[in-house]
Amino acid sequence: MTTAATRTTMGDYFYYFYGMPYSLFDTCWPDPSRDAELAISDRLWVCVQLVALAALTLAVGKLSRMLCVPWALILFLVLLILLLGHFWLNSYQSTLYWDCLLMREQEITEQPMKAERAGSIMVKEAISFFERANPSSVECKLLAAIDDLGLRNHTLVYFTSDHGGHLEARLGHAQLGGYNGIFKGGKGMSGWEGGIRVPGLVRWPGKLPAGNVINEPTSLMDILPTVAALTGGIVPQDRVIDGRDLMPLLQGEIQRSEHEFLFHYCSRFLHAARWRPKDSNAMWKVHYVTPIFQPPGAQACYETNYCQCIGDNVTYHDPPLLFDLSQDPSESNPLTKDTEPLYDLVIQTVADAVEEHRKTIAPVQPHLGPERNRRFVWLLSCCRVFPFCLCDKEGEESARQAAI
């Protein structure tokens, strides 16, 4: 959860943060192996402490001549400490410690995060934020709390998702990861509509008309310039900002999305692009790369749990696949030169747009992920002093309040 304030520069644009610095990875969810992993790490640390205490006691006793023990035994214990310490530190290579975090501002409050209670904690934190801004009695959840606090007409609420349902998430034959309707693909498939098309619900009484339905392509990248425009912020001027201010579209001042083109990536690899011509009702979609579903005949990547972005598990299309989403939203029937008179024009127009888009992209050193940080574990986020990176400040606070 982030809450924006009225500031003049984007550097201090968001003045309060509570949430996850990473995504909600599968390893963060409750699982017996997760509990076992934590238990093993805890026991290893206890063993290190006990053996170290024994070695120290014997060494002091030997030096003071109060104990008659061979130095070989003390040396053995020291070597055992090093061995146990190695295994203990090695357990900290797990993504469970470094990717499953909950933070308030710059402070880590849970490491690893307890995903089963994260949702309720975030709702509680959001309501607490509104209470601090306008103290009052609150008993309901977030939207009701906004209304109860008298902030209804002063709060823009935008509810959406960052991807479609995770088709591969199953328990036996039960589907756990959501349902994408007629749209092909799902989470991790950043070209197919089922992976990127999500609903967006916006509420702002007095500013936006209720019950209005807008069938125009927008993007989560639009949040930044939209909030900046509403609060008087200034977006960075030293780079291309791909987002657009949504307010003219939401308020009916314009009828078309300002995104003539949108580019769809899988990781850092461009898989597809769409073109919404200004003088047409067509919605063209061009696929350059698509994932290979597994097993053959499936509509998802069940063997790998997520579809891959590059390599042997994707198909590179030359010529690319072309669909008109206004006529074929399920992307079932690729168009060809024989079936679409505008085929060459569309393919070339989108290719030119992709080339111009790539000119605006500057590679940067990644700040997150195993490629960089796993080599320098001691530089990763730690709620205490490395390597003692285990804490549950949320649980401690709840226990303290219960005791009061």
XYZ file of C-alpha atoms in Angstrom:
404
model
C 0.000 0.000 0.000
C 1.337 3.397 -0.902
C -0.328 6.664 -0.109
C 0.483 9.775 -2.089
C 0.813 13.306 -0.790
C 0.900 16.664 -2.533
C 4.539 17.297 -3.364
C 6.265 19.180 -6.149
C 8.947 16.664 -7.098
C 8.691 12.936 -7.693
C 11.709 12.325 -5.441
C 9.566 12.750 -2.311
C 6.278 12.081 -4.061
C 5.200 9.074 -1.994
C 5.594 9.946 1.650
C 4.288 6.746 3.189
C 4.807 3.112 2.270
C 3.585 -0.120 3.818
C 3.759 -3.362 1.909
C 6.019 -5.801 0.090
C 9.128 -4.502 -1.699
C 8.984 -7.577 -3.929
C 6.110 -9.558 -5.378
C 4.162 -12.240 -3.521
C 6.241 -15.212 -4.620
C 4.966 -18.777 -4.309
C 7.658 -19.513 -1.710
C 6.059 -16.950 0.593
C 2.802 -18.869 1.004
C 2.157 -21.200 3.950
C 3.628 -24.603 3.255
C 4.930 -27.457 5.418
C 8.337 -27.261 3.703
C 8.489 -23.523 4.540
C 7.887 -24.229 8.223
C 10.494 -27.005 8.138
C 12.998 -24.654 6.502
C 12.545 -22.076 9.244
C 12.708 -24.731 11.953
C 15.974 -26.155 10.575
C 17.537 -22.692 10.436
C 16.464 -21.934 14.002
C 17.814 -25.253 15.294
C 21.107 -24.803 13.493
C 21.519 -21.426 15.179
C 20.712 -22.929 18.568
C 23.300 -25.659 17.935
C 25.920 -23.071 16.970
C 25.285 -21.187 20.209
C 25.381 -24.316 22.389
C 28.574 -25.676 20.835
C 30.213 -22.242 21.027
C 29.289 -21.983 24.705
C 30.703 -25.462 25.349
C 33.936 -24.664 23.498
C 34.344 -21.372 25.356
C 33.694 -23.041 28.726
C 36.223 -25.791 28.060
C 38.820 -23.308 26.776
C 38.457 -21.099 29.862
C 38.573 -24.135 32.120
C 41.673 -25.442 30.350
C 43.508 -22.117 30.547
C 42.618 -21.653 34.233
C 43.591 -25.280 34.937
C 40.157 -25.935 36.432
C 39.383 -28.556 33.793
C 41.581 -31.258 32.377
C 40.506 -31.620 28.775
C 42.630 -32.182 25.664
C 43.108 -29.285 23.269
C 42.071 -31.682 20.510
C 38.518 -31.724 21.904
C 38.357 -27.926 22.003
C 39.716 -27.769 18.447
C 37.087 -30.301 17.373
C 34.353 -28.134 18.858
C 35.694 -25.056 17.056
C 35.659 -26.946 13.769
C 32.122 -28.119 14.541
C 31.088 -24.501 15.144
C 32.501 -23.521 11.743
C 30.715 -26.425 10.059
C 27.355 -25.722 11.677
C 27.792 -22.018 11.023
C 28.427 -22.754 7.353
C 25.197 -24.750 7.058
C 23.308 -22.080 8.979
C 24.551 -19.268 6.742
C 23.885 -21.420 3.683
C 20.223 -21.662 4.704
C 20.088 -17.902 4.299
C 20.481 -18.317 0.541
C 16.774 -19.198 0.444
C 14.453 -16.716 -1.272
C 12.182 -17.139 1.729
C 14.338 -14.724 3.727
C 15.096 -12.138 1.068
C 11.993 -12.060 -1.168
C 9.252 -12.459 1.440
C 9.409 -9.187 3.336
C 6.893 -6.783 4.820
C 8.046 -3.200 5.324
C 6.805 0.009 6.914
C 8.720 2.881 5.362
C 12.412 1.846 5.586
C 11.825 -0.652 8.419
C 11.361 -4.373 7.872
C 8.525 -5.521 10.119
C 8.386 -9.181 9.078
C 11.197 -11.338 7.731
C 10.080 -13.688 6.382
C 6.564 -12.390 5.847
C 3.603 -14.478 6.963
C 1.533 -14.430 3.783
C -1.561 -15.913 5.404
C -2.148 -12.758 7.407
C -0.607 -10.161 5.080
C -3.935 -9.108 3.527
C -5.681 -8.406 6.816
C -2.623 -6.571 8.172
C -2.469 -4.326 5.101
C -6.163 -3.451 5.369
C -5.651 -2.638 9.050
C -2.648 -0.473 8.198
C -4.563 1.382 5.487
C -7.425 2.142 7.853
C -4.916 3.255 10.485
C -3.414 5.672 7.963
C -6.790 7.274 7.316
C -7.475 7.433 11.043
C -4.210 9.293 11.601
C -5.144 11.729 8.842
C -8.654 12.237 10.224
C -9.179 10.502 13.598
C -12.567 8.857 13.946
C -14.286 5.593 14.938
C -13.723 2.945 12.230
C -15.213 -0.558 12.250
C -15.470 -1.483 8.559
C -13.026 -2.320 5.819
C -11.157 0.018 3.548
C -13.857 1.599 1.340
C -16.284 1.808 4.239
C -13.523 3.327 6.370
C -12.905 6.000 3.727
C -16.622 6.814 3.757
C -16.869 6.815 7.552
C -13.930 9.190 7.835
C -15.552 11.686 5.509
C -12.916 11.152 2.819
C -15.223 9.701 0.170
C -15.265 12.766 -2.077
C -11.564 13.446 -1.593
C -10.118 10.001 -2.299
C -9.384 8.423 -5.670
C -9.574 4.626 -5.373
C -8.115 2.492 -8.169
C -8.519 -1.281 -7.815
C -6.867 -3.585 -10.327
C -4.406 -6.456 -10.759
C -0.963 -6.707 -12.301
C -1.696 -9.861 -14.337
C -4.306 -12.435 -15.225
C -5.017 -15.658 -13.381
C -2.200 -18.105 -12.708
C -3.521 -21.092 -14.654
C -0.742 -23.431 -13.517
C -1.563 -22.981 -9.819
C -3.498 -26.131 -8.972
C -4.116 -28.509 -6.104
C -4.755 -31.815 -7.793
C -7.381 -30.972 -10.400
C -8.636 -27.927 -8.513
C -7.862 -24.562 -10.112
C -6.379 -22.169 -7.536
C -4.950 -19.375 -9.648
C -8.055 -17.697 -11.041
C -10.011 -17.814 -14.292
C -9.415 -15.761 -17.418
C -12.659 -16.375 -19.260
C -12.398 -16.342 -23.040
C -8.887 -14.882 -23.012
C -5.947 -17.100 -23.908
C -3.027 -17.497 -21.520
C -2.419 -16.363 -17.962
C 0.152 -15.111 -15.463
C 3.683 -15.002 -16.820
C 2.428 -14.962 -20.440
C 2.962 -11.320 -21.201
C 1.727 -11.463 -24.755
C -1.563 -13.318 -24.605
C -4.588 -11.365 -23.382
C -5.187 -13.743 -20.462
C -1.833 -12.722 -19.023
C -2.196 -8.954 -19.296
C -5.873 -7.997 -19.616
C -7.301 -7.193 -16.186
C -10.258 -5.104 -15.009
C -9.749 -1.694 -13.492
C -12.272 -0.253 -11.045
C -12.080 3.451 -10.277
C -14.091 5.396 -7.699
C -14.093 9.115 -6.977
C -17.561 10.489 -6.146
C -18.123 13.999 -7.411
C -15.186 13.767 -9.802
C -15.943 10.671 -11.861
C -19.366 9.508 -13.119
C -20.609 6.308 -11.476
C -21.489 3.278 -13.582
C -19.427 4.376 -16.575
C -17.744 1.632 -18.625
C -14.666 2.476 -20.702
C -13.398 -0.076 -23.204
C -10.060 1.510 -23.954
C -6.542 0.119 -23.368
C -4.748 1.640 -20.404
C -1.794 0.543 -18.297
C -0.591 0.398 -14.709
C 2.139 2.744 -15.924
C -0.621 5.378 -16.086
C -0.855 5.559 -12.288
C 2.321 7.641 -11.959
C 1.387 10.506 -14.334
C -2.250 10.423 -13.189
C -1.451 10.887 -9.503
C 1.266 13.382 -10.370
C -1.204 15.520 -12.330
C -3.780 15.369 -9.514
C -1.354 16.381 -6.784
C 0.786 18.888 -8.614
C 3.763 16.551 -8.856
C 6.306 16.669 -11.646
C 7.240 13.431 -13.383
C 10.925 12.925 -14.285
C 11.979 14.969 -17.279
C 15.202 13.094 -18.061
C 13.546 10.009 -19.534
C 10.547 8.864 -21.546
C 7.497 8.266 -19.343
C 5.337 5.598 -20.966
C 2.275 6.262 -18.796
C -0.495 8.750 -19.574
C -2.748 10.852 -17.344
C -6.018 8.893 -17.077
C -8.225 11.719 -15.844
C -9.238 13.117 -19.281
C -10.384 9.630 -20.302
C -12.088 8.878 -16.978
C -13.913 12.228 -16.929
C -15.080 11.912 -20.520
C -13.043 14.798 -21.894
C -11.606 12.417 -24.491
C -13.103 9.200 -25.843
C -9.931 7.401 -26.905
C -7.012 6.169 -24.847
C -3.870 8.183 -25.358
C -2.017 4.900 -25.836
C -1.930 4.395 -29.581
C 0.645 1.646 -29.011
C 1.314 -0.601 -26.011
C 4.284 -2.944 -25.729
C 4.060 -6.207 -23.840
C 7.128 -7.728 -22.197
C 8.022 -11.045 -20.608
C 10.782 -10.055 -18.200
C 12.978 -7.782 -20.327
C 12.002 -9.418 -23.614
C 9.352 -7.867 -25.853
C 6.819 -10.523 -26.847
C 3.975 -8.544 -28.362
C 2.655 -5.087 -29.203
C -0.803 -3.651 -29.821
C -1.954 -0.806 -32.033
C -5.172 1.141 -31.523
C -5.455 3.302 -34.676
C -6.902 6.744 -34.073
C -9.269 6.481 -37.031
C -10.477 2.891 -36.622
C -12.308 0.624 -34.217
C -9.768 -2.147 -34.768
C -7.425 -3.272 -31.987
C -4.452 -4.911 -33.652
C -2.196 -7.261 -31.709
C 1.123 -8.511 -33.078
C 2.921 -11.456 -31.438
C 6.645 -11.866 -32.018
C 7.191 -14.528 -29.354
C 4.735 -16.913 -27.693
C 5.286 -19.560 -24.990
C 5.121 -23.247 -25.822
C 2.388 -24.778 -23.692
C 3.131 -28.038 -21.878
C 2.127 -30.774 -22.127
C 1.164 -30.669 -25.815
C -2.463 -29.649 -26.211
C -2.588 -27.769 -22.897
C -3.310 -24.047 -22.645
C -0.672 -23.285 -20.021
C 2.840 -24.307 -18.959
C 2.011 -26.952 -16.384
C 5.377 -28.709 -16.527
C 7.360 -25.589 -15.592
C 4.649 -23.892 -13.456
C 5.321 -20.629 -15.327
C 5.857 -20.065 -19.028
C 9.380 -19.128 -20.039
C 10.388 -15.857 -21.717
C 13.200 -17.083 -23.969
C 14.943 -20.253 -25.052
C 13.636 -23.606 -26.154
C 10.247 -23.179 -24.484
C 9.100 -20.280 -26.682
C 8.273 -19.921 -30.373
C 9.724 -17.023 -32.364
C 7.309 -16.001 -35.105
C 8.587 -14.802 -38.486
C 6.312 -13.487 -39.829
C 4.645 -12.512 -36.539
C 1.128 -13.534 -35.554
C -1.585 -10.925 -36.106
C -5.003 -10.653 -34.441
C -7.762 -8.052 -34.441
C -8.915 -8.124 -30.824
C -12.070 -6.166 -31.657
C -13.211 -9.187 -33.695
C -11.250 -12.010 -32.056
C -10.611 -11.209 -28.360
C -9.718 -14.842 -27.595
C -6.870 -14.701 -30.135
C -8.006 -17.931 -31.730
C -7.563 -17.229 -35.451
C -4.348 -15.552 -36.649
C -4.836 -13.289 -39.643
C -2.833 -13.697 -42.845
C -2.294 -11.742 -46.047
C -5.096 -13.774 -47.591
C -7.625 -13.068 -44.827
C -6.710 -9.472 -43.930
C -6.139 -6.813 -46.628
C -4.344 -4.545 -44.115
C -1.935 -7.269 -42.980
C 1.249 -5.746 -44.441
C 0.322 -2.228 -43.325
C -0.360 -3.321 -39.744
C 2.764 -5.479 -39.447
C 4.988 -2.674 -40.759
C 3.339 0.069 -38.681
C 3.751 -1.913 -35.467
C 7.332 -2.867 -36.380
C 8.178 0.828 -36.861
C 6.589 1.656 -33.495
C 8.585 -1.105 -31.793
C 11.811 0.233 -33.308
C 11.079 3.757 -32.059
C 10.107 2.405 -28.657
C 13.384 0.510 -28.297
C 15.323 3.700 -28.935
C 13.878 5.118 -25.703
C 15.050 2.218 -23.532
C 18.294 2.526 -21.587
C 19.671 -0.628 -19.901
C 20.270 -0.315 -16.171
C 21.917 -2.519 -13.572
C 19.184 -4.574 -11.834
C 18.845 -3.831 -8.135
C 16.806 -6.899 -7.253
C 16.910 -10.561 -8.086
C 19.402 -13.421 -7.951
C 21.576 -12.098 -10.776
C 22.950 -9.373 -8.492
C 22.130 -9.799 -4.842
C 22.584 -13.534 -4.287
C 26.321 -13.044 -4.704
C 26.358 -10.469 -1.910
C 23.954 -11.884 0.652
C 25.167 -9.538 3.398
C 23.973 -6.543 1.331
C 20.363 -7.731 1.209
C 17.564 -6.340 3.349
C 17.855 -7.461 6.960
C 15.566 -6.499 9.827
C 18.391 -6.728 12.354
C 22.159 -7.130 12.031
C 23.188 -9.680 9.396
C 22.965 -12.623 9.600
C 20.280 -12.431 12.311
C 17.548 -11.625 9.793
C 14.471 -13.077 11.479
C 11.800 -10.844 12.976
C 8.068 -10.587 13.486
C 7.441 -7.077 14.740
C 3.797 -7.236 13.651
C 3.213 -10.321 15.790
C 5.091 -8.780 18.713
C 2.970 -5.631 18.483
C -0.249 -7.655 18.328
C 0.811 -9.646 21.388
C 1.670 -6.445 23.231
C -1.730 -4.902 22.469
C -3.480 -8.133 23.513
C -1.608 -8.047 26.819
C -2.752 -4.467 27.422
